[in-house]
Amino acid sequence: MRISTCHSTVVLAFLLAACAGPGSGEPPLTLEQRLQSSGLRQGESVSVIRGFRLSSWTYLDETHIQVSSAIGDDYLITFHMPCWGLQTADAIAHTSTVGALSRHDRILARSAGMPVNCSIRDIHALEPISKTDPQGERS
């Protein structure tokens, strides 16, 4: 019985690893490429967003999400460590420092019934890429 359990574990680990890969043989997009595909680029660092109300969010990778405020401003959130579980979370929330979002706050979610709690390392404003600047380079 011990051999078949070990064999099953190895097969399961192999199948999970196969599902985790990109599948197309191409390297995954960089953060900059993901932002550019949305017509955005990373702007200035922001220590506090006063009066922040979360409108929407987009998973970018295990250490970054894009959030939009209720007034339409977009921000890049970078976590201290990889934030596992956000890719499959339906909704997120954030702790708040008196109605603001800051580097001292956390992003909270539930993924497959398990709590997700991720500490914010950095916040950057996201800027639209100018139509006259197709490369996304800063002027």
Short mmCIF file of C-alpha atoms in Angstrom, two decimals:
data_model
loop_
_atom_site.label_atom_id
_atom_site.label_comp_id
_atom_site.label_asym_id
_atom_site.label_seq_id
_atom_site.Cartn_x
_atom_site.Cartn_y
_atom_site.Cartn_z
CA MET A 1 0.00 0.00 0.00
CA ARG A 2 2.86 2.36 0.79
CA ILE A 3 4.28 2.05 -2.76
CA SER A 4 0.99 2.89 -4.48
CA THR A 5 0.44 5.91 -2.20
CA CYS A 6 3.93 7.16 -3.00
CA HIS A 7 3.36 6.52 -6.71
CA SER A 8 0.02 8.38 -6.60
CA THR A 9 1.67 11.32 -4.87
CA VAL A 10 4.39 11.53 -7.54
CA VAL A 11 1.82 11.33 -10.36
CA LEU A 12 -0.34 14.00 -8.73
CA ALA A 13 2.66 16.31 -8.25
CA PHE A 14 3.63 15.84 -11.90
CA LEU A 15 0.10 16.62 -13.12
CA LEU A 16 -0.10 19.74 -10.96
CA ALA A 17 3.26 20.96 -12.24
CA ALA A 18 2.13 20.41 -15.83
CA CYS A 19 -1.03 22.44 -15.25
CA ALA A 20 0.92 25.29 -13.65
CA GLY A 21 3.08 25.99 -16.71
CA PRO A 22 2.22 28.56 -19.38
CA GLY A 23 1.42 25.77 -21.84
CA SER A 24 2.28 27.69 -25.01
CA GLY A 25 6.04 27.32 -24.67
CA GLU A 26 6.39 31.11 -24.60
CA PRO A 27 7.78 32.92 -21.56
CA PRO A 28 5.17 34.67 -19.41
CA LEU A 29 4.64 38.40 -19.96
CA THR A 30 6.67 40.78 -17.81
CA LEU A 31 4.90 43.22 -15.52
CA GLU A 32 5.66 46.05 -17.96
CA GLN A 33 4.17 44.06 -20.85
CA ARG A 34 1.02 43.32 -18.85
CA LEU A 35 0.60 47.00 -18.01
CA GLN A 36 1.26 48.05 -21.61
CA SER A 37 -1.40 45.63 -22.84
CA SER A 38 -3.85 47.63 -20.70
CA GLY A 39 -2.50 50.93 -22.05
CA LEU A 40 -0.76 51.80 -18.78
CA ARG A 41 2.74 52.31 -17.39
CA GLN A 42 4.12 52.61 -13.87
CA GLY A 43 4.27 56.19 -12.59
CA GLU A 44 5.39 57.87 -9.39
CA SER A 45 5.52 56.12 -6.03
CA VAL A 46 2.62 57.02 -3.73
CA SER A 47 2.87 56.60 0.04
CA VAL A 48 -0.82 57.28 0.82
CA ILE A 49 -3.99 57.49 -1.28
CA ARG A 50 -6.38 59.62 0.74
CA GLY A 51 -10.10 58.86 0.46
CA PHE A 52 -9.43 55.65 -1.47
CA ARG A 53 -12.51 53.62 -2.37
CA LEU A 54 -11.86 50.42 -4.30
CA SER A 55 -13.82 50.22 -7.55
CA SER A 56 -12.16 47.29 -9.32
CA TRP A 57 -8.99 45.23 -9.35
CA THR A 58 -6.96 43.06 -11.71
CA TYR A 59 -4.58 40.25 -10.83
CA LEU A 60 -1.23 40.79 -12.60
CA ASP A 61 1.06 38.22 -10.95
CA GLU A 62 1.76 36.78 -7.49
CA THR A 63 3.38 40.02 -6.28
CA HIS A 64 1.30 42.68 -8.08
CA ILE A 65 -2.29 43.74 -8.57
CA GLN A 66 -3.81 46.75 -10.28
CA VAL A 67 -6.54 48.58 -8.37
CA SER A 68 -8.87 51.30 -9.57
CA SER A 69 -10.39 53.91 -7.31
CA ALA A 70 -13.99 55.04 -7.43
CA ILE A 71 -12.88 58.24 -9.19
CA GLY A 72 -11.07 56.31 -11.94
CA ASP A 73 -7.43 56.51 -10.84
CA ASP A 74 -5.37 53.36 -11.29
CA TYR A 75 -2.60 52.12 -9.00
CA LEU A 76 -0.07 49.30 -8.97
CA ILE A 77 0.11 47.47 -5.64
CA THR A 78 3.31 45.53 -4.91
CA PHE A 79 3.34 43.03 -2.04
CA HIS A 80 6.19 42.29 0.37
CA MET A 81 6.01 38.59 -0.52
CA PRO A 82 4.12 36.56 -3.14
CA CYS A 83 0.41 36.73 -2.39
CA TRP A 84 -0.87 33.25 -3.20
CA GLY A 85 -4.59 32.84 -3.77
CA LEU A 86 -5.46 36.20 -5.31
CA GLN A 87 -5.56 34.73 -8.81
CA THR A 88 -8.66 32.73 -7.89
CA ALA A 89 -10.26 35.21 -5.46
CA ASP A 90 -13.63 36.67 -6.49
CA ALA A 91 -13.30 39.86 -4.48
CA ILE A 92 -10.78 41.73 -2.37
CA ALA A 93 -10.88 44.25 0.44
CA HIS A 94 -8.23 46.29 2.18
CA THR A 95 -7.43 47.45 5.64
CA SER A 96 -7.64 51.20 5.93
CA THR A 97 -5.67 53.89 7.64
CA VAL A 98 -8.48 56.39 8.35
CA GLY A 99 -10.11 56.18 4.91
CA ALA A 100 -6.81 55.95 3.04
CA LEU A 101 -4.77 53.21 1.45
CA SER A 102 -1.11 53.19 2.42
CA ARG A 103 2.00 51.03 2.50
CA HIS A 104 1.03 50.01 6.05
CA ASP A 105 -2.21 48.37 4.90
CA ARG A 106 -3.06 44.88 3.69
CA ILE A 107 -5.09 43.37 0.89
CA LEU A 108 -7.58 40.78 2.14
CA ALA A 109 -9.49 38.10 0.20
CA ARG A 110 -10.81 34.56 0.32
CA SER A 111 -9.66 31.92 -2.11
CA ALA A 112 -11.19 28.44 -2.02
CA GLY A 113 -12.52 29.28 1.45
CA MET A 114 -9.07 30.11 2.78
CA PRO A 115 -8.16 33.63 3.97
CA VAL A 116 -5.63 35.63 1.95
CA ASN A 117 -3.81 38.43 3.79
CA CYS A 118 -1.07 40.29 1.90
CA SER A 119 1.04 43.17 3.16
CA ILE A 120 1.51 46.13 0.79
CA ARG A 121 5.15 47.05 0.11
CA ASP A 122 4.70 49.78 -2.53
CA ILE A 123 2.00 51.73 -4.30
CA HIS A 124 2.60 53.41 -7.67
CA ALA A 125 0.24 55.55 -9.69
CA LEU A 126 -0.43 54.10 -13.12
CA GLU A 127 -0.38 56.48 -16.08
CA PRO A 128 -2.02 56.03 -19.47
CA ILE A 129 0.42 55.50 -22.31
CA SER A 130 0.18 58.39 -24.73
CA LYS A 131 -1.17 57.49 -28.17
CA THR A 132 1.83 59.30 -29.66
CA ASP A 133 4.18 57.16 -27.52
CA PRO A 134 3.48 53.58 -28.73
CA GLN A 135 6.59 52.20 -27.02
CA GLY A 136 5.33 53.22 -23.57
CA GLU A 137 8.47 55.17 -22.89
CA ARG A 138 8.40 58.19 -20.63
CA SER A 139 8.75 61.59 -22.28
#
